[in-house]
XYZ file of C-alpha atoms in Angstrom:
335
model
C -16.932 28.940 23.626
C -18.524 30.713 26.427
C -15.741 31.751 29.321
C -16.507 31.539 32.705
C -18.686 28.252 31.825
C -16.193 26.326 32.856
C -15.792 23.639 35.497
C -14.326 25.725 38.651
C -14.447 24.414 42.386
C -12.067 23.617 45.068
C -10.716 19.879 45.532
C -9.405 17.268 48.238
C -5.714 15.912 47.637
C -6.534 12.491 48.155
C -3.546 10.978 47.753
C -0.148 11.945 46.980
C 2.698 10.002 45.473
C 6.562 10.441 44.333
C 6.682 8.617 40.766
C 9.614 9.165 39.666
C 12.729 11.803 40.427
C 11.534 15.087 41.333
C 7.941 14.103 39.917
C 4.774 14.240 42.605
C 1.476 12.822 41.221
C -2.096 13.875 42.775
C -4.927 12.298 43.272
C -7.692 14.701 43.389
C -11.066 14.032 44.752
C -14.544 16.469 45.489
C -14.758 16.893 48.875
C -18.252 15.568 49.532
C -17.698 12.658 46.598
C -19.519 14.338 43.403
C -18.710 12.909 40.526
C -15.900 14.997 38.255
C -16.837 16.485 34.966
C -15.928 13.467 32.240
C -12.606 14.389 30.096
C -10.787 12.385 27.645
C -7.248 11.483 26.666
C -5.109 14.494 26.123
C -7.235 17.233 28.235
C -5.409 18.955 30.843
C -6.299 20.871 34.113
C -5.781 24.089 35.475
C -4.250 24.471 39.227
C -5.206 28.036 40.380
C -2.584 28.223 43.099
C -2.846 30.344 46.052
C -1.222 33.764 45.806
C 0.363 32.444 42.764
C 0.095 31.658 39.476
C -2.624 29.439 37.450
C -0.609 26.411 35.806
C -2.100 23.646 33.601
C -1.102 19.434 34.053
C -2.341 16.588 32.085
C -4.745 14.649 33.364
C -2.896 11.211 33.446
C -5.453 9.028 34.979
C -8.576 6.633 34.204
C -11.609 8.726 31.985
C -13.852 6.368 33.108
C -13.514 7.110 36.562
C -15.548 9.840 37.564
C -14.502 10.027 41.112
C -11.143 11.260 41.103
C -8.663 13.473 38.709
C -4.951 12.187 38.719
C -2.138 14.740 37.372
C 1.564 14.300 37.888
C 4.005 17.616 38.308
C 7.897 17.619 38.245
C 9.669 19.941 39.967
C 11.328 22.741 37.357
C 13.988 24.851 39.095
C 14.235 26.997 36.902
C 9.963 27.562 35.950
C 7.963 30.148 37.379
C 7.140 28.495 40.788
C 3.934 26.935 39.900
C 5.656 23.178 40.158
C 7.656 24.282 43.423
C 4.477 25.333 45.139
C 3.064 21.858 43.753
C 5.682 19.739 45.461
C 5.887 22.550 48.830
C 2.443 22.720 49.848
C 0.275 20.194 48.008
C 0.202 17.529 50.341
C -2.479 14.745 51.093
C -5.782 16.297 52.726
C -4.542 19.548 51.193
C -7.274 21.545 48.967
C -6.826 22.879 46.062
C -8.563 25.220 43.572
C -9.296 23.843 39.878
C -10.216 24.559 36.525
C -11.654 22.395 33.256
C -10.699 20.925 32.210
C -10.179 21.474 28.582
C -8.520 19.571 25.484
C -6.383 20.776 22.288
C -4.554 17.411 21.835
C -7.517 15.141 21.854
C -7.198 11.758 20.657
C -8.703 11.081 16.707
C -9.482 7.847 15.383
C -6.879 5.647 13.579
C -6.018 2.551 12.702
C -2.370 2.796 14.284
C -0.962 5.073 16.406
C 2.801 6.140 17.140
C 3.408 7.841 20.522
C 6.525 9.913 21.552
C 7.088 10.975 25.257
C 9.702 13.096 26.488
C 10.319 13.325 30.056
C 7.154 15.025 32.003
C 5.499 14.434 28.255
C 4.263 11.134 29.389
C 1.580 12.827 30.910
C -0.691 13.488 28.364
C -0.029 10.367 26.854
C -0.582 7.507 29.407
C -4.152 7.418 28.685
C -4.065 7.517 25.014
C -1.786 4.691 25.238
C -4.848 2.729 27.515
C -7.121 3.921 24.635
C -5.343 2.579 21.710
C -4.811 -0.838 23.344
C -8.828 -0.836 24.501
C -9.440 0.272 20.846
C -8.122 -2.881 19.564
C -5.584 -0.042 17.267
C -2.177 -0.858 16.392
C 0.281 1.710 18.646
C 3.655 1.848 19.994
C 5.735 4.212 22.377
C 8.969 5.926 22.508
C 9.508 7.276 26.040
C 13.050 9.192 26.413
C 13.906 10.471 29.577
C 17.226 11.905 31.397
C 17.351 8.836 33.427
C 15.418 5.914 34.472
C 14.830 7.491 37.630
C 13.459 10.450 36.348
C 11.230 8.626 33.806
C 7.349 8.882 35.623
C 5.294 5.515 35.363
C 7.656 3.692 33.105
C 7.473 0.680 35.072
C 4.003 0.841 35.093
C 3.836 1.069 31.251
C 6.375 -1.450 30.436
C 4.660 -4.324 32.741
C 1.315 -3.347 30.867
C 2.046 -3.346 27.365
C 5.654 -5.196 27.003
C 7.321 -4.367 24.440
C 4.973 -2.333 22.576
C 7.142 0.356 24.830
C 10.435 1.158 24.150
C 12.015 3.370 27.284
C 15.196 5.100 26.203
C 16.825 6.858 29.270
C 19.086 9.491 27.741
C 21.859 8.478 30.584
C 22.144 4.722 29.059
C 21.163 4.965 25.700
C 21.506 8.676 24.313
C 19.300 10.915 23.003
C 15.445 9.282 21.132
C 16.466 8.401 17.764
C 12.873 9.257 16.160
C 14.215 8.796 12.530
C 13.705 5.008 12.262
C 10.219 5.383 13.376
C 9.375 8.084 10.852
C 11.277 7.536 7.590
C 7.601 6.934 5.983
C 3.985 7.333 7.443
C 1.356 3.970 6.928
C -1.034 4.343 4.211
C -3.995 5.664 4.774
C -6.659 3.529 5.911
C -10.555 3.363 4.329
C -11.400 4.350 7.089
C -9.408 7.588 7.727
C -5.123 8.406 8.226
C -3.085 5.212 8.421
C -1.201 6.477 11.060
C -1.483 9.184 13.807
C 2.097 10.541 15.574
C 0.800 12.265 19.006
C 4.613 14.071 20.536
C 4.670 15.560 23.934
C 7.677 16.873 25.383
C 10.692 19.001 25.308
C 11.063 21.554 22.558
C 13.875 19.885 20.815
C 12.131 17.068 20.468
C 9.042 18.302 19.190
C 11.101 20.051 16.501
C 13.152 16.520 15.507
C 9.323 15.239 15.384
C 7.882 17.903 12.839
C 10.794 18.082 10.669
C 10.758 14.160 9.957
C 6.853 14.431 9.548
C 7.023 17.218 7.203
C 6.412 15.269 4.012
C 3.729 13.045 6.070
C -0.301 14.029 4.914
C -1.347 17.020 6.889
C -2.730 16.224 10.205
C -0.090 13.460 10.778
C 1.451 14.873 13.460
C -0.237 16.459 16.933
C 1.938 17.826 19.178
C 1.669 19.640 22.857
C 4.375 22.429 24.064
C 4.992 23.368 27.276
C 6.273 26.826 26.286
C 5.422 28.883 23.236
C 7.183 28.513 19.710
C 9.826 30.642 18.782
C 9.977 30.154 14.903
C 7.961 33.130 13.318
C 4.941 31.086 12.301
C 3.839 31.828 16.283
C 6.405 34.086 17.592
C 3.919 37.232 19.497
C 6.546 39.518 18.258
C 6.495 39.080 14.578
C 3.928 37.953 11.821
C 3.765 34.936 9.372
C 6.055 37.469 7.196
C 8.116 38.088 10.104
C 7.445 41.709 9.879
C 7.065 43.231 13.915
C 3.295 42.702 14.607
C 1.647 44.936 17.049
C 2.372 48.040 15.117
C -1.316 48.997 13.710
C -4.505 49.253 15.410
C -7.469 47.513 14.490
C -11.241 48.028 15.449
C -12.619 45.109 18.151
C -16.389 44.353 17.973
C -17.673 42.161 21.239
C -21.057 40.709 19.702
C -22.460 39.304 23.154
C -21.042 42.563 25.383
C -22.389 45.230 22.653
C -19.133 47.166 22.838
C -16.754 48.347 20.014
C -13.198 48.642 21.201
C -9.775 49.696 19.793
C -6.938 47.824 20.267
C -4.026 49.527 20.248
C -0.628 49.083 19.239
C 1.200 46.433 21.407
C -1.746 45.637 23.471
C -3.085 42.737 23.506
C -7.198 41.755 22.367
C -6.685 40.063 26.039
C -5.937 42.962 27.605
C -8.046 45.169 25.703
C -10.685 43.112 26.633
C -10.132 42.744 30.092
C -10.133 46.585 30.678
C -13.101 47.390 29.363
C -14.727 45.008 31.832
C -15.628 42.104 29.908
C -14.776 38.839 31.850
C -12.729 36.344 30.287
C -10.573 33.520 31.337
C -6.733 33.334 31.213
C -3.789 32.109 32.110
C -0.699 31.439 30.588
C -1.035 34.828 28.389
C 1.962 33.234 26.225
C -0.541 30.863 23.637
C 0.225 27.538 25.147
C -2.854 26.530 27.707
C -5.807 27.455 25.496
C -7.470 29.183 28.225
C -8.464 32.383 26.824
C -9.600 30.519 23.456
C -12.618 32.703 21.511
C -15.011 32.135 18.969
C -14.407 34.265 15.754
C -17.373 35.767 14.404
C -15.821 38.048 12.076
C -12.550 38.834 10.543
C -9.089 37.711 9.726
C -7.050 36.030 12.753
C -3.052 37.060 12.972
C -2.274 33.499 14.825
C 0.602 33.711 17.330
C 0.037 31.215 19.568
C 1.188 27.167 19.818
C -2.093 25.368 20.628
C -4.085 25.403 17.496
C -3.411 22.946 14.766
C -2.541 24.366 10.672
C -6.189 23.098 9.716
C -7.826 25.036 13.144
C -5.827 27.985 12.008
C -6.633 27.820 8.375
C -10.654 27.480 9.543
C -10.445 31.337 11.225
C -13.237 29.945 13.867
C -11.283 30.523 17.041
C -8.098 32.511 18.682
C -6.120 32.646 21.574
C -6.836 36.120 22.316
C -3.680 36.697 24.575
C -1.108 36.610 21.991
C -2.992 36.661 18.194
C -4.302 39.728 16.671
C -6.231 40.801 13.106
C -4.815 41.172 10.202
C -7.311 43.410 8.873
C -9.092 46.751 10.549
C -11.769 45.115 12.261
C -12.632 41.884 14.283
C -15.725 40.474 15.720
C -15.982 38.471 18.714
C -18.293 36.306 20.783
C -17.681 38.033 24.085
């Protein structure tokens, strides 16, 4: 990965709609009509907001068209202010600045699929739904929401694919019941996993989700937070052992940059990095967009952060450098 590649450039609100309770979707176009870098199913985008902060959506719209980016924001009293600014100032023939986009819940071959929304989850999931059914693969949907109301493009989902969708507002029905959907996974197919479970939502319900696909074969279940972990696997404040992290220095090595750093004690490789001049992209600084994502060259990665899957992990080839660390003396980077 080579930051400040990226995508970057200023775009035209094109259209603006209210799709559901407290949820605004753009429609985002270049302002002299270039085509949009391509993206697929699961990528997301960054806003960088004015005099604010730098928040990522889900693309929700069409890959194949190349003209315009779609994203859909609800309003979350009590977030940071990146969604309030969305719904306050964003308004049609309104510009705004962009980044990406970029993709850690990208959509992998299968010969079914089970998709579970929750709330603003849908997001990310609307077009792998419109992939599966192009792909001919055999998929369903469990959408849970507060209300009806409040449940973004369900109408839109349930006229296209019947009753491949099941809509559960929480108001009506109760809480998703995911256990009857995941008491066993499908056999695995010739031609790789029998079933793939993509989950996109609120916290609880991504837990519910990994505990009943525990015994599935690795790699069953992808999943997309909107805030960081807290269990100690990813927590920034403790290792795998649960042990504080943070507490030892370790020697940095930035191949590309020909500098060797320290980084000390409860500093960050991010901001380590950062002060010794070296440009790199951020964002969220809590492990959840996968902006700052790096290249390993060398050493053993202390993973802290909720984006990269077991197997990613387990490889050692990349880190989010704002919340993971080394566990030995010494890492090497490409930066």
């Amino acid at each position: 990965m080579n930051p400040g590649a990226e995508y970057e450039d200023t775009l035209l609100v094109a259209r603006r709609e209210e799709v559901a309770s407290d949820v605004v979707a753009l429609t985002l176009r270049h302002p002299a009509g270039r085509d949009l870098p391509a993206w697929e199913p699961g990528a997301h985008l960054d806003l960088v907001l004015d005099a604010g902060p730098t928040r990522q959506y889900s693309l929700c719209g069409d890959p194949a068209d190349r003209a315009s980016w779609r994203i859909a924001v609800l309003r979350a009293p009590a977030g940071r202010g990146g969604s309030a600014r969305v719904h306050d100032t964003l308004t049609e023939g309104s510009t705004v600045r962009v980044r990406g986009p970029r993709n850690h819940f990208a959509l992998r071959p299968a010969a079914r699929y089970l998709f579970i929304a929750g709330g603003i989850g849908i997001t990310p999931i609307l077009p792998m739904t419109a992939a599966a059914e192009a792909a001919g693969a055999d998929w369903r949907l469990l959408y849970g929401g507060r209300t009806r109301a409040s449940m973004a493009f369900a109408d839109e989902l349930a006229a296209a694919y019947g009753d491949k969708v099941r809509l559960v507002p929480q108001d009506e029905e109760g809480l998703l019941d995911l256990a009857p959907y995941l008491t066993a996974p499908y056999p695995t197919a010739p031609s790789g996993p029998g079933t793939l479970v993509y989950c996109c939502g609120p916290e609880p319900l991504l837990q519910v989700a990994e505990e009943a696909c525990r015994d599935w074969p690795e790699g069953s279940l992808r999943t997309e937070r909107f805030q960081p972990r807290t269990d100690p696997r990813t927590d920034p404040r403790t290792d795998d052992t649960g042990a504080e992290s943070g507490s030892r220095a370790f020697e940095l090595v930035l191949t590309r940059s020909g500098l060797t750093l320290t980084v000390e004690p409860e500093r960050s490789v991010l901001r380590t990095v950062e002060a010794a001049g070296v440009p790199v992209l951020y964002s969220c600084e809590e492990g959840t967009c996968g902006t700052c994502e790096t290249d390993v060259v060398e050493g053993e990665v202390d993973h802290h952060d909720s984006v990269l899957t077991d197997e990613e992990r387990a490889s050692g080839e990349t880190m989010m450098i704002c919340v993971s660390r080394c566990r030995g003396p010494r890492l090497v980077l490409d930066l």
